[in-house]
Structures are given as structure tokens and as C-alpha cells.
Amino acid sequence: MSNKISYLLLITITLFSCGQKKQEVSKPNVLFILVDDYGYTDCSVMGSKYYETPNIDRIAREGMLFTDGYATCQVCSPSRASILSGKFPARHGITDWIGAKTGEDWSNTGRATKLLPPDYVDHLQHSYTTLPEAMKEAGYKTFFAGKWHLGEKGSWPEDHGFDINKGGWDVGSPIGGYYAPWENPNLPSGPDGENLTMRLAKETVNFIQHHKDTAFFAYLSFYAVHGPIQTTQEKWAKYRDKAETMGIAETGFEMGHFLPIRQHQDNPVYAGLVESTDDAVGYVLNALDKLGLAENTIICFTGDNGGVAAGDAFATSNKPLRGGKGYQYEGGIREPFFIKVPELGNGQRCNTPVTGTDFYPTILELCGADLKPEEHTDGVSLVPLLKGESLAERPLIWHYPHYGNQGGQPSSIIRLADWKLIHYYEDGREALYNLKTDLSETNDLAAENPEKVKEMSQQLFKMLEEMGARFPTQDPTWTVEREKAHRQNIIDKKWPTLEKERLWMLSEDFDPGNDWWGSKITID
């Protein structure tokens, strides 16, 4: 069977239900776990010495860890659309988080930026055959839980191939927070104090239990670790003490182009939120073990953009990567990226660059379904890598002609082999980095490699033109004086406030108010 992993189709796995009844399974199940705003080093297996994530680490240890795994955008909605469509944002048209201001509306927010972001598509297009629709065609029962953020009613999960939708709707943040009561038209609030993240895990397990006798595709899309960052007093105390033991730096931020950027993983509230997410992952993994399904279940794990180092909740640091969510640097786009396939690629690391569009064809091939190259246009199957083989070298591109809320600049990016080129739309300049020798992107090699810059730039814009990309335009109201004044105000007022908040969260007297876990509110 050409380009298929035949053992996944031919082996018969004997499972035992609660009544010890034997049953045969011919197709592998699929569990896809997506964590929102999850940074490259937000789990210990990726290098964190502060966050504790034994369950997420387990997926990486038992599967293949892709060291150069990427989201397709530095913010959420575009990356989510890419996973489900197999298309880069420049092609599917969702180039910013849905709800972000564009054009003159952006200018009226008072950001004092040089350009006006272009309009973008505001929903996942119905003309696409999405990954869950392809899985349904292959005989799978499909389930979605958590954050959707890919359109209003009429473009919810159930409108794009999911049989069941628990919690997916218009917005991208947990309205009401992570502890009940919350507000979600597709997930009734639990008893006061119920944890939303664990609730989504329990809904997923309930689905799996009811469909353990049929092949299933379960898509668990946590709202965590998006703001508002919240945790329990117990978890806060644990990580406050841990930060103190590790040594609390006197200052926590450095000024970026527009906003201060967090330099240390020492936020005890965020650390507690990360751990509660790991707890929820563990709940689902343990259920697969107890149900006897683990050895016939493919698990994919990733995030939709970099960790929030600036803007929003200023919650984490992605070092050694530069920047974070919203940024054109590696900290904005590089992600934990794990695929666990029973008996395949276990415990291995792969440094081939891969991205979110690759999940669609990879999952289809692993499940023995026909590929749909006319749909997953910008993805390739990673099955050869999982088998220890190689892929042909290919360019990966990113297109974010927006500013966002975190301080990144409108830009487009191309990566080819170890080289990464960034094109900036404010002034047309281009930066070139060698990621093999300079992962932190501190040494711009453009001036030393003009031919490489020209070659990669031409390839980037040829691809963008073919995809129908949209570009920003000049803001006629912009002045350099206005922008400088805005930035100075951030330096004089916002930065000192962030430093005080950081130390307050790390103090023994930290008390966020009536609901202990109340902490930081964000707008996206």
C-alpha cells in the first residue's frame, strides 16, 4: 500500500471494555491537543526550569519531538485556520485574530503606528474541505472542545465537520475566566469554582468513553493559557516559593520596539495556569490508558502562537528565543510540536522545519485515508520523518501585515533550511538570520549576504503573490513625533507599572481581590 503505514490498518488490537468484552479496532484513533498562546519553552521538556509539565512531557518522550516546529502565524486565528485547512494564512485570508481592528479603525485606537493593517477574512471558509470533514469521510466520529475563534454562529465547529462541539464559539478568550461561572453558549457553566480547563478535558474523556468502539477524531483546543491568567492560591504559593528559590531578578522586562518584553519565567500565576493545563492533559492521557486505547491512538500536541512575553498578560519569557506572541521572531512562531504514533518515532527528536499545515496530510496518511493535496495545499505529510526518513527541502512562509497587541511589526517571513528572512513593511528593510548559529536572532547578516537576501525575498513575494496576499498601507495621520511620544509614554508609565506588578505577584502579600484567582484581563 503506497505511502501508507500498513500496520496501522492491518493490526488487530485486543481491547477490553469495562465489561471485559473483546473488540477489534482496525483504524487508529486521533487525539489532537492545541494549547492557546503556548510558548516554545513553556514546558519542561522544551527547556523550562520553572514550569512543571510531566504529562505534556510524556507525549514528547513517547512520540517524536520536532525541535523546529512552527505555528503558521504569530497570533491565534490564522494558525487555527491553517491546521484545519492545510493552507497558509496568506492563502486562506485570515491573517489576524478575528476581531482585530484594521484600516482607519486601527488608527483610531491611538497606537500611533506608521501603517494601516489591511482587512482580513473573518471566518473559516465553507468551501474548504477541512481536516474534520476529511476524517468524517474516512469513517471517523469527530469531536471538538474548547476555543474556536474562527467565525460567528454559522461558522462554528459543527459547521466545519465536527459532530459534537463543546465550548467552541466566536471569541478567543474564556469569558468569565477559568473558574465557574463562565459565559459560553456552547458549554453550560459548572458549579461555582469549576475549572474550565479540566472541564474541557472531562468533556473530551466523556466523548471518548462513549465512542471507544468506533474510530474517533477528538480535537481538544484549550482556552488556556490565554489571558486572563488565573490560578489557585495553592499553585500560586508553590510557584512563588519556587521563583524565590531560583532567585528573583531585580528587573523583569526590557523595552522592545513598542512594548516592554518579559525576560524571565517567574510569573507564579501563569505557572499555575500552565500546570493546570498539564493536569488536564494528564486526565485525558490516563483515561486512554484505563480504556485500553493508548496503543491505538495517535496524539498530536502543539500551540497556535508563541508565549505572551509582551502585551496581553506579559506572562512568560520564550528565551532563548527572541520576542513572543505577535512578533516576527522565533518566539512568536516556534512551538512545542509533538506527534505520538504507537510503535513509531518514539523518543526521537527531529530538526526538520515543520509547521501547522502539515498536520492535515500527516493525520490522513497515518489513518490510511486518501490525501487531499488540493486542500492541504501548503502542508506535507510528516510520515517519512516519523519513520526516520527525510523530506525534500521546502520554504516555509509567514504573512502578518498587522501590528497586533503585543508589539510586533507588520512583516512577512520566509525560512529555507537554516536561513530566515524577515521583510518589514514599515520601511521595506529586510533582516537575515542563520538560525543554526543564531537561534536568538541577534546577528543580522543581510548586509553580508546580499545575494541570499535577494533570492529569498524574491521567492517570498512570488509565493505571496500566488496566494493573493493583502498588504498594509500608509497611515496619512502618522507622524514620527507622535510615534516617539507614544513610545516614551510606554517607557515612562507602562514599563514601571509592569515591574511593580511582577514583584507584587511574587510577594508573600499578593492578593488579587475577592475571587482569589482574578489577575489579568486581555482584549483578544
Short mmCIF file of C-alpha atoms in Angstrom, two decimals:
data_model
loop_
_atom_site.label_atom_id
_atom_site.label_comp_id
_atom_site.label_asym_id
_atom_site.label_seq_id
_atom_site.Cartn_x
_atom_site.Cartn_y
_atom_site.Cartn_z
CA MET A 1 0.00 0.00 0.00
CA SER A 2 1.88 3.01 -1.35
CA ASN A 3 2.71 5.77 1.14
CA LYS A 4 0.58 4.20 3.85
CA ILE A 5 1.63 2.81 7.17
CA SER A 6 0.00 -0.52 6.63
CA TYR A 7 0.48 -1.82 10.12
CA LEU A 8 -1.95 0.78 11.43
CA LEU A 9 -4.60 -0.64 9.13
CA LEU A 10 -3.87 -4.35 9.43
CA ILE A 11 -3.03 -5.00 13.06
CA THR A 12 -5.81 -6.12 15.34
CA ILE A 13 -5.58 -4.75 18.83
CA THR A 14 -7.50 -6.56 21.53
CA LEU A 15 -9.09 -4.11 23.91
CA PHE A 16 -11.20 -4.67 26.99
CA SER A 17 -14.20 -2.54 27.82
CA CYS A 18 -15.49 -2.15 31.36
CA GLY A 19 -17.27 -5.49 30.92
CA GLN A 20 -14.05 -7.13 29.62
CA LYS A 21 -15.63 -7.65 26.20
CA LYS A 22 -13.06 -8.12 23.44
CA GLN A 23 -13.30 -5.95 20.38
CA GLU A 24 -11.26 -5.34 17.24
CA VAL A 25 -10.05 -1.92 16.10
CA SER A 26 -8.75 -1.52 12.57
CA LYS A 27 -8.25 2.27 12.47
CA PRO A 28 -6.19 4.36 14.83
CA ASN A 29 -7.94 7.00 16.88
CA VAL A 30 -6.64 10.57 16.86
CA LEU A 31 -6.37 12.99 19.77
CA PHE A 32 -5.29 16.49 18.76
CA ILE A 33 -4.33 18.82 21.63
CA LEU A 34 -3.94 22.54 20.96
CA VAL A 35 -2.87 24.91 23.74
CA ASP A 36 -3.54 28.60 23.24
CA ASP A 37 -0.64 31.09 23.48
CA TYR A 38 1.71 28.28 24.49
CA GLY A 39 5.35 29.29 24.24
CA TYR A 40 8.21 27.21 22.88
CA THR A 41 9.78 26.83 26.35
CA ASP A 42 6.54 26.71 28.33
CA CYS A 43 7.05 23.03 29.13
CA SER A 44 9.96 21.40 30.88
CA VAL A 45 10.76 19.01 28.01
CA MET A 46 11.49 22.11 25.91
CA GLY A 47 13.82 23.60 28.49
CA SER A 48 11.78 25.32 31.18
CA LYS A 49 13.27 25.07 34.66
CA TYR A 50 10.25 26.81 36.20
CA TYR A 51 7.06 25.28 34.77
CA GLU A 52 6.22 21.67 35.62
CA THR A 53 4.54 19.71 32.83
CA PRO A 54 5.05 15.95 33.30
CA ASN A 55 2.03 14.94 31.23
CA ILE A 56 2.82 17.12 28.23
CA ASP A 57 6.43 15.95 28.50
CA ARG A 58 5.20 12.38 28.35
CA ILE A 59 3.72 12.95 24.87
CA ALA A 60 7.09 14.25 23.68
CA ARG A 61 9.03 11.39 25.28
CA GLU A 62 6.73 8.70 23.88
CA GLY A 63 6.49 10.30 20.44
CA MET A 64 8.58 12.44 18.14
CA LEU A 65 9.64 15.92 19.25
CA PHE A 66 10.09 18.37 16.37
CA THR A 67 12.66 20.91 17.54
CA ASP A 68 11.82 23.26 14.64
CA GLY A 69 8.05 23.03 14.82
CA TYR A 70 6.07 26.15 13.93
CA ALA A 71 2.65 27.70 14.07
CA THR A 72 1.74 29.36 10.77
CA CYS A 73 1.20 32.77 12.37
CA GLN A 74 2.26 34.74 15.44
CA VAL A 75 -1.39 35.11 16.55
CA CYS A 76 -4.18 32.62 17.02
CA SER A 77 -7.00 32.61 14.43
CA PRO A 78 -4.71 32.35 11.37
CA SER A 79 -2.82 29.40 12.84
CA ARG A 80 -6.02 27.62 13.82
CA ALA A 81 -7.41 28.03 10.32
CA SER A 82 -4.18 26.64 8.89
CA ILE A 83 -4.32 23.46 10.97
CA LEU A 84 -7.88 22.78 9.84
CA SER A 85 -7.45 23.82 6.19
CA GLY A 86 -3.84 22.90 5.39
CA LYS A 87 -3.34 26.39 3.96
CA PHE A 88 -1.03 29.24 4.94
CA PRO A 89 -2.74 32.42 6.24
CA ALA A 90 -1.83 34.38 3.11
CA ARG A 91 -3.88 31.83 1.16
CA HIS A 92 -6.92 31.36 3.42
CA GLY A 93 -7.03 35.09 4.16
CA ILE A 94 -7.38 35.02 7.96
CA THR A 95 -4.21 36.96 8.69
CA ASP A 96 -5.07 38.34 12.14
CA TRP A 97 -7.04 37.23 15.17
CA ILE A 98 -10.70 37.59 14.28
CA GLY A 99 -11.98 40.80 15.82
CA ALA A 100 -8.76 42.79 15.41
CA LYS A 101 -9.11 46.33 14.07
CA THR A 102 -7.97 47.20 10.54
CA GLY A 103 -7.58 50.31 8.41
CA GLU A 104 -8.78 53.57 9.96
CA ASP A 105 -10.37 51.64 12.84
CA TRP A 106 -6.86 50.60 13.86
CA SER A 107 -5.60 54.17 13.60
CA ASN A 108 -8.41 55.30 15.90
CA THR A 109 -7.16 53.04 18.70
CA GLY A 110 -4.41 55.55 19.41
CA ARG A 111 -1.48 53.24 18.63
CA ALA A 112 0.41 55.93 16.63
CA THR A 113 1.81 53.41 14.12
CA LYS A 114 3.04 54.17 10.63
CA LEU A 115 0.83 51.76 8.68
CA LEU A 116 -2.81 50.75 8.46
CA PRO A 117 -3.35 46.97 8.61
CA PRO A 118 -5.35 45.50 5.72
CA ASP A 119 -8.72 43.78 6.03
CA TYR A 120 -8.76 40.01 6.51
CA VAL A 121 -11.23 37.15 6.06
CA ASP A 122 -13.35 36.87 9.21
CA HIS A 123 -14.27 33.18 9.18
CA LEU A 124 -13.08 29.78 8.06
CA GLN A 125 -14.38 29.45 4.53
CA HIS A 126 -17.12 26.88 3.93
CA SER A 127 -15.77 25.98 0.50
CA TYR A 128 -12.84 24.18 2.12
CA THR A 129 -12.91 20.51 2.96
CA THR A 130 -11.48 20.78 6.46
CA LEU A 131 -9.50 18.17 8.33
CA PRO A 132 -12.52 17.04 10.42
CA GLU A 133 -14.63 16.81 7.27
CA ALA A 134 -11.96 14.64 5.69
CA MET A 135 -11.90 12.48 8.81
CA LYS A 136 -15.68 12.07 8.66
CA GLU A 137 -15.31 10.92 5.06
CA ALA A 138 -12.82 8.34 6.34
CA GLY A 139 -15.37 6.97 8.79
CA TYR A 140 -14.41 8.86 11.96
CA LYS A 141 -16.64 10.30 14.66
CA THR A 142 -15.47 13.88 15.23
CA PHE A 143 -15.44 15.96 18.41
CA PHE A 144 -14.36 19.49 19.32
CA ALA A 145 -13.86 21.01 22.76
CA GLY A 146 -12.66 24.48 23.71
CA LYS A 147 -11.51 27.54 21.80
CA TRP A 148 -12.65 28.00 18.20
CA HIS A 149 -12.30 31.71 17.25
CA LEU A 150 -12.85 31.08 13.53
CA GLY A 151 -16.11 32.89 12.91
CA GLU A 152 -19.52 33.75 14.28
CA LYS A 153 -22.53 31.43 14.51
CA GLY A 154 -22.84 29.70 11.17
CA SER A 155 -19.08 29.20 11.15
CA TRP A 156 -18.69 27.25 14.39
CA PRO A 157 -17.10 23.79 14.75
CA GLU A 158 -20.32 21.97 13.86
CA ASP A 159 -20.41 23.92 10.58
CA HIS A 160 -16.97 22.66 9.56
CA GLY A 161 -17.08 18.93 10.17
CA PHE A 162 -17.30 18.35 13.91
CA ASP A 163 -20.17 16.14 15.03
CA ILE A 164 -20.02 17.48 18.59
CA ASN A 165 -19.00 20.93 19.82
CA LYS A 166 -18.33 21.64 23.47
CA GLY A 167 -17.39 25.25 24.03
CA GLY A 168 -16.34 26.48 20.59
CA TRP A 169 -17.79 29.82 19.51
CA ASP A 170 -16.93 33.34 18.32
CA VAL A 171 -14.49 34.57 20.94
CA GLY A 172 -10.93 33.56 21.71
CA SER A 173 -10.72 34.13 25.45
CA PRO A 174 -12.61 32.45 28.30
CA ILE A 175 -15.36 34.95 29.04
CA GLY A 176 -15.79 34.97 32.80
CA GLY A 177 -12.40 33.37 33.34
CA TYR A 178 -11.19 29.87 34.10
CA TYR A 179 -13.40 29.28 37.11
CA ALA A 180 -17.18 28.95 37.00
CA PRO A 181 -19.38 30.78 36.48
CA TRP A 182 -18.21 31.44 32.93
CA GLU A 183 -20.12 32.61 29.84
CA ASN A 184 -20.20 30.26 26.86
CA PRO A 185 -23.29 29.46 24.77
CA ASN A 186 -21.91 26.02 23.88
CA LEU A 187 -20.67 24.95 27.31
CA PRO A 188 -23.02 25.45 30.26
CA SER A 189 -21.20 26.76 33.31
CA GLY A 190 -20.46 24.22 36.02
CA PRO A 191 -20.78 24.68 39.77
CA ASP A 192 -19.06 27.76 41.15
CA GLY A 193 -15.31 27.31 41.10
CA GLU A 194 -15.21 24.52 38.50
CA ASN A 195 -12.04 24.76 36.44
CA LEU A 196 -12.77 25.35 32.74
CA THR A 197 -9.59 23.66 31.53
CA MET A 198 -10.34 20.45 33.42
CA ARG A 199 -13.97 20.63 32.32
CA LEU A 200 -12.86 20.55 28.68
CA ALA A 201 -10.68 17.53 29.44
CA LYS A 202 -13.62 15.78 31.10
CA GLU A 203 -15.89 16.53 28.14
CA THR A 204 -13.24 15.00 25.88
CA VAL A 205 -12.96 11.89 28.03
CA ASN A 206 -16.75 11.55 28.11
CA PHE A 207 -16.78 11.61 24.31
CA ILE A 208 -14.00 9.02 24.13
CA GLN A 209 -15.79 6.73 26.58
CA HIS A 210 -18.98 6.85 24.53
CA HIS A 211 -17.16 6.23 21.23
CA LYS A 212 -14.41 3.83 22.25
CA ASP A 213 -15.84 1.17 19.96
CA THR A 214 -15.56 3.38 16.88
CA ALA A 215 -12.68 5.32 15.36
CA PHE A 216 -12.69 8.88 16.69
CA PHE A 217 -11.03 12.21 15.98
CA ALA A 218 -11.04 14.29 19.17
CA TYR A 219 -9.79 17.89 18.95
CA LEU A 220 -9.10 19.33 22.40
CA SER A 221 -8.46 23.05 21.96
CA PHE A 222 -7.81 24.60 25.36
CA TYR A 223 -8.59 28.25 26.07
CA ALA A 224 -5.58 28.11 28.37
CA VAL A 225 -3.01 29.52 28.61
CA HIS A 226 -4.57 32.67 27.12
CA GLY A 227 -5.36 35.54 29.47
CA PRO A 228 -6.85 36.24 31.88
CA ILE A 229 -4.09 34.36 33.64
CA GLN A 230 -5.57 32.75 36.75
CA THR A 231 -4.70 30.02 39.19
CA THR A 232 -5.47 28.77 42.68
CA GLN A 233 -3.83 30.13 45.79
CA GLU A 234 -2.10 26.79 46.33
CA LYS A 235 -0.48 26.74 42.89
CA TRP A 236 0.48 30.39 43.19
CA ALA A 237 2.21 29.69 46.51
CA LYS A 238 4.06 26.72 45.05
CA TYR A 239 5.49 28.75 42.18
CA ARG A 240 6.10 31.88 44.22
CA ASP A 241 8.30 29.81 46.51
CA LYS A 242 9.96 28.16 43.53
CA ALA A 243 10.77 31.53 41.97
CA GLU A 244 12.29 32.69 45.23
CA THR A 245 14.41 29.54 45.45
CA MET A 246 15.62 30.00 41.87
CA GLY A 247 16.42 33.65 42.56
CA ILE A 248 14.21 36.62 41.69
CA ALA A 249 15.82 39.06 39.29
CA GLU A 250 15.68 42.72 40.25
CA THR A 251 14.14 43.72 36.92
CA GLY A 252 11.86 41.65 34.71
CA PHE A 253 11.50 43.48 31.39
CA GLU A 254 13.45 45.04 28.54
CA MET A 255 11.99 47.60 26.16
CA GLY A 256 11.14 46.30 22.69
CA HIS A 257 10.15 48.25 19.59
CA PHE A 258 6.74 49.22 21.01
CA LEU A 259 6.36 47.46 24.39
CA PRO A 260 8.42 46.03 27.25
CA ILE A 261 9.17 42.31 26.84
CA ARG A 262 9.35 39.87 29.74
CA GLN A 263 12.81 38.38 30.27
CA HIS A 264 12.22 35.69 32.92
CA GLN A 265 9.91 32.78 33.57
CA ASP A 266 8.94 33.78 37.08
CA ASN A 267 5.22 34.57 36.99
CA PRO A 268 3.63 32.31 39.65
CA VAL A 269 0.08 32.93 38.46
CA TYR A 270 0.92 31.94 34.90
CA ALA A 271 2.94 28.96 36.13
CA GLY A 272 -0.13 27.72 37.97
CA LEU A 273 -2.22 28.10 34.82
CA VAL A 274 0.38 26.11 32.87
CA GLU A 275 0.30 23.34 35.49
CA SER A 276 -3.49 23.17 35.50
CA THR A 277 -3.36 22.73 31.73
CA ASP A 278 -0.88 19.90 32.17
CA ASP A 279 -3.19 18.37 34.79
CA ALA A 280 -5.99 18.37 32.21
CA VAL A 281 -3.77 16.76 29.59
CA GLY A 282 -2.87 14.10 32.12
CA TYR A 283 -6.54 13.42 32.81
CA VAL A 284 -7.12 12.60 29.15
CA LEU A 285 -3.94 10.52 28.80
CA ASN A 286 -4.83 8.50 31.89
CA ALA A 287 -8.31 7.86 30.50
CA LEU A 288 -6.83 6.50 27.28
CA ASP A 289 -4.67 4.16 29.37
CA LYS A 290 -7.59 2.96 31.51
CA LEU A 291 -9.79 2.37 28.48
CA GLY A 292 -7.07 0.38 26.74
CA LEU A 293 -6.96 2.85 23.86
CA ALA A 294 -3.49 4.34 24.24
CA GLU A 295 -1.83 1.83 21.94
CA ASN A 296 -4.26 2.61 19.14
CA THR A 297 -4.38 6.39 19.48
CA ILE A 298 -2.26 8.95 17.63
CA ILE A 299 -1.64 12.07 19.71
CA CYS A 300 -0.68 15.44 18.25
CA PHE A 301 0.29 18.32 20.52
CA THR A 302 1.12 21.93 19.65
CA GLY A 303 0.29 25.61 20.21
CA ASP A 304 -1.16 28.32 17.98
CA ASN A 305 1.46 31.04 18.52
CA GLY A 306 4.30 31.99 20.80
CA GLY A 307 4.09 32.63 24.51
CA VAL A 308 2.90 36.06 25.63
CA ALA A 309 6.05 37.97 26.56
CA ALA A 310 4.62 41.42 25.76
CA GLY A 311 1.09 42.79 25.52
CA ASP A 312 -1.92 40.90 26.84
CA ALA A 313 -0.80 39.48 30.22
CA PHE A 314 3.01 39.89 29.73
CA ALA A 315 3.04 36.40 31.20
CA THR A 316 6.12 34.43 30.13
CA SER A 317 9.56 34.50 28.55
CA ASN A 318 10.43 32.47 25.47
CA LYS A 319 14.19 32.71 25.85
CA PRO A 320 16.47 31.71 24.24
CA LEU A 321 14.02 32.69 21.50
CA ARG A 322 13.50 36.37 20.82
CA GLY A 323 10.11 38.02 21.27
CA GLY A 324 6.82 36.20 21.70
CA LYS A 325 3.20 36.20 20.60
CA GLY A 326 2.61 38.76 17.86
CA TYR A 327 6.29 39.02 16.96
CA GLN A 328 8.14 38.19 13.75
CA TYR A 329 10.91 36.49 15.70
CA GLU A 330 11.14 32.80 16.61
CA GLY A 331 9.48 33.46 19.95
CA GLY A 332 6.32 34.42 18.10
CA ILE A 333 6.04 31.43 15.79
CA ARG A 334 8.08 28.46 17.05
CA GLU A 335 6.08 25.97 19.10
CA PRO A 336 6.20 22.72 21.04
CA PHE A 337 5.31 20.26 18.28
CA PHE A 338 4.92 16.59 19.19
CA ILE A 339 3.39 13.63 17.38
CA LYS A 340 3.00 10.30 19.12
CA VAL A 341 2.24 7.29 16.92
CA PRO A 342 2.23 3.91 18.66
CA GLU A 343 5.35 1.94 17.72
CA LEU A 344 6.70 4.73 15.52
CA GLY A 345 9.24 7.50 16.13
CA ASN A 346 9.15 7.06 19.87
CA GLY A 347 11.59 9.15 21.88
CA GLN A 348 13.18 10.70 18.80
CA ARG A 349 13.96 14.34 18.01
CA CYS A 350 13.70 15.73 14.51
CA ASN A 351 15.20 19.08 13.46
CA THR A 352 13.49 19.33 10.06
CA PRO A 353 11.38 22.53 9.94
CA VAL A 354 7.67 21.64 10.08
CA THR A 355 4.52 23.70 10.51
CA GLY A 356 0.82 23.63 11.36
CA THR A 357 -0.36 22.94 7.81
CA ASP A 358 1.46 19.60 7.94
CA PHE A 359 -0.93 18.05 10.47
CA TYR A 360 -3.75 17.65 7.92
CA PRO A 361 -1.93 15.36 5.42
CA THR A 362 0.04 13.64 8.20
CA ILE A 363 -3.09 12.59 10.08
CA LEU A 364 -4.81 11.41 6.90
CA GLU A 365 -1.85 9.26 5.92
CA LEU A 366 -1.44 7.81 9.41
CA CYS A 367 -5.12 6.85 9.35
CA GLY A 368 -4.94 5.24 5.92
CA ALA A 369 -7.19 7.87 4.34
CA ASP A 370 -6.67 9.35 0.90
CA LEU A 371 -4.69 12.57 0.86
CA LYS A 372 -6.32 15.73 -0.46
CA PRO A 373 -3.50 17.79 -1.99
CA GLU A 374 -6.00 20.24 -3.47
CA GLU A 375 -7.00 21.09 0.12
CA HIS A 376 -3.85 20.83 2.27
CA THR A 377 -2.05 22.92 -0.35
CA ASP A 378 0.67 24.19 1.94
CA GLY A 379 1.23 21.10 4.06
CA VAL A 380 3.19 17.90 3.56
CA SER A 381 2.85 14.58 5.30
CA LEU A 382 5.42 14.10 8.06
CA VAL A 383 5.13 10.32 7.95
CA PRO A 384 8.59 9.95 6.34
CA LEU A 385 10.12 11.85 9.26
CA LEU A 386 8.22 9.70 11.75
CA LYS A 387 9.71 6.66 10.01
CA GLY A 388 13.23 8.07 10.28
CA GLU A 389 13.42 9.19 6.66
CA SER A 390 13.77 12.70 5.24
CA LEU A 391 11.71 15.32 3.44
CA ALA A 392 12.69 17.42 0.46
CA GLU A 393 13.82 20.90 1.43
CA ARG A 394 11.00 23.45 1.13
CA PRO A 395 10.32 27.08 2.06
CA LEU A 396 8.01 27.96 4.93
CA ILE A 397 6.41 31.40 4.95
CA TRP A 398 4.51 33.63 7.36
CA HIS A 399 2.46 36.71 6.48
CA TYR A 400 1.32 39.06 9.23
CA PRO A 401 0.67 42.56 7.77
CA HIS A 402 -0.66 43.76 11.14
CA TYR A 403 0.61 45.22 14.41
CA GLY A 404 -1.49 43.34 16.96
CA ASN A 405 -1.47 43.94 20.69
CA GLN A 406 1.98 42.64 21.61
CA GLY A 407 4.40 44.98 19.86
CA GLY A 408 5.36 43.06 16.73
CA GLN A 409 5.69 44.83 13.39
CA PRO A 410 3.89 44.19 10.06
CA SER A 411 6.08 41.72 8.25
CA SER A 412 6.42 38.64 6.10
CA ILE A 413 8.90 35.85 6.73
CA ILE A 414 10.47 33.03 4.77
CA ARG A 415 12.55 30.20 6.21
CA LEU A 416 14.60 27.95 3.94
CA ALA A 417 16.98 25.45 5.54
CA ASP A 418 18.84 27.35 8.28
CA TRP A 419 18.15 30.79 6.81
CA LYS A 420 15.33 33.10 7.88
CA LEU A 421 14.48 36.36 6.12
CA ILE A 422 12.13 38.98 7.59
CA HIS A 423 10.64 41.69 5.37
CA TYR A 424 9.40 44.75 7.28
CA TYR A 425 6.59 46.73 5.69
CA GLU A 426 7.14 49.98 7.60
CA ASP A 427 10.38 50.76 5.78
CA GLY A 428 10.94 47.86 3.36
CA ARG A 429 14.11 46.69 5.08
CA GLU A 430 14.99 43.01 5.26
CA ALA A 431 16.81 41.14 8.01
CA LEU A 432 18.57 37.80 7.55
CA TYR A 433 19.41 35.32 10.28
CA ASN A 434 21.08 31.93 10.37
CA LEU A 435 19.03 30.01 12.92
CA LYS A 436 21.56 27.21 13.24
CA THR A 437 24.19 29.57 14.65
CA ASP A 438 21.95 32.35 15.96
CA LEU A 439 18.70 30.98 17.39
CA SER A 440 18.13 34.21 19.33
CA GLU A 441 18.24 36.31 16.15
CA THR A 442 20.77 38.83 17.43
CA ASN A 443 23.06 38.99 14.39
CA ASP A 444 21.51 40.38 11.18
CA LEU A 445 23.54 39.01 8.26
CA ALA A 446 21.70 40.81 5.47
CA ALA A 447 24.50 43.23 4.65
CA GLU A 448 26.99 40.36 4.36
CA ASN A 449 24.75 38.20 2.15
CA PRO A 450 23.02 40.43 -0.42
CA GLU A 451 22.52 37.62 -2.93
CA LYS A 452 20.89 35.38 -0.34
CA VAL A 453 18.61 38.25 0.69
CA LYS A 454 17.61 38.89 -2.93
CA GLU A 455 16.99 35.21 -3.63
CA MET A 456 14.85 34.64 -0.55
CA SER A 457 12.95 37.91 -0.89
CA GLN A 458 12.02 37.13 -4.48
CA GLN A 459 10.86 33.66 -3.50
CA LEU A 460 8.81 35.05 -0.60
CA PHE A 461 6.96 37.62 -2.69
CA LYS A 462 6.40 35.21 -5.55
CA MET A 463 4.62 32.91 -3.09
CA LEU A 464 2.65 35.76 -1.53
CA GLU A 465 1.50 36.97 -4.94
CA GLU A 466 0.41 33.47 -5.91
CA MET A 467 -1.61 33.22 -2.69
CA GLY A 468 -3.33 36.58 -3.13
CA ALA A 469 -1.84 38.18 -0.01
CA ARG A 470 -3.02 41.57 1.21
CA PHE A 471 -0.64 44.29 2.38
CA PRO A 472 -0.71 47.26 4.76
CA THR A 473 -0.95 50.87 3.58
CA GLN A 474 0.44 54.15 4.83
CA ASP A 475 -1.48 55.95 7.60
CA PRO A 476 -1.80 59.56 6.42
CA THR A 477 -2.17 60.79 10.01
CA TRP A 478 1.12 59.28 11.19
CA THR A 479 3.99 61.47 12.30
CA VAL A 480 7.34 60.44 13.70
CA GLU A 481 6.83 62.84 16.61
CA ARG A 482 3.52 61.23 17.54
CA GLU A 483 5.02 57.75 17.48
CA LYS A 484 8.01 58.83 19.59
CA ALA A 485 5.71 60.43 22.15
CA HIS A 486 3.61 57.28 22.33
CA ARG A 487 6.68 55.11 22.86
CA GLN A 488 8.07 57.43 25.52
CA ASN A 489 4.78 57.23 27.38
CA ILE A 490 5.12 53.43 27.40
CA ILE A 491 8.65 53.74 28.79
CA ASP A 492 7.68 56.28 31.44
CA LYS A 493 4.40 54.74 32.62
CA LYS A 494 3.70 51.21 31.35
CA TRP A 495 7.14 49.74 31.98
CA PRO A 496 7.41 50.81 35.65
CA THR A 497 3.86 49.56 36.25
CA LEU A 498 4.76 46.14 34.84
CA GLU A 499 7.83 45.90 37.05
CA LYS A 500 5.72 46.69 40.14
CA GLU A 501 3.05 44.14 39.15
CA ARG A 502 5.69 41.46 38.63
CA LEU A 503 7.17 41.94 42.11
CA TRP A 504 3.69 42.18 43.63
CA MET A 505 2.74 38.75 42.21
CA LEU A 506 5.96 37.38 43.70
CA SER A 507 5.40 38.91 47.12
CA GLU A 508 4.04 36.99 50.08
CA ASP A 509 1.27 39.60 50.39
CA PHE A 510 -0.11 39.11 46.86
CA ASP A 511 -3.91 39.29 46.99
CA PRO A 512 -5.78 39.77 43.69
CA GLY A 513 -9.14 40.51 45.30
CA ASN A 514 -12.49 38.90 46.06
CA ASP A 515 -12.02 35.97 43.68
CA TRP A 516 -8.50 34.97 44.63
CA TRP A 517 -7.59 33.85 41.14
CA GLY A 518 -8.53 37.15 39.45
CA SER A 519 -5.41 38.55 37.85
CA LYS A 520 -5.04 39.90 34.31
CA ILE A 521 -7.64 40.73 31.67
CA THR A 522 -6.80 40.83 27.96
CA ILE A 523 -8.74 42.01 24.92
CA ASP A 524 -8.10 39.37 22.26
#
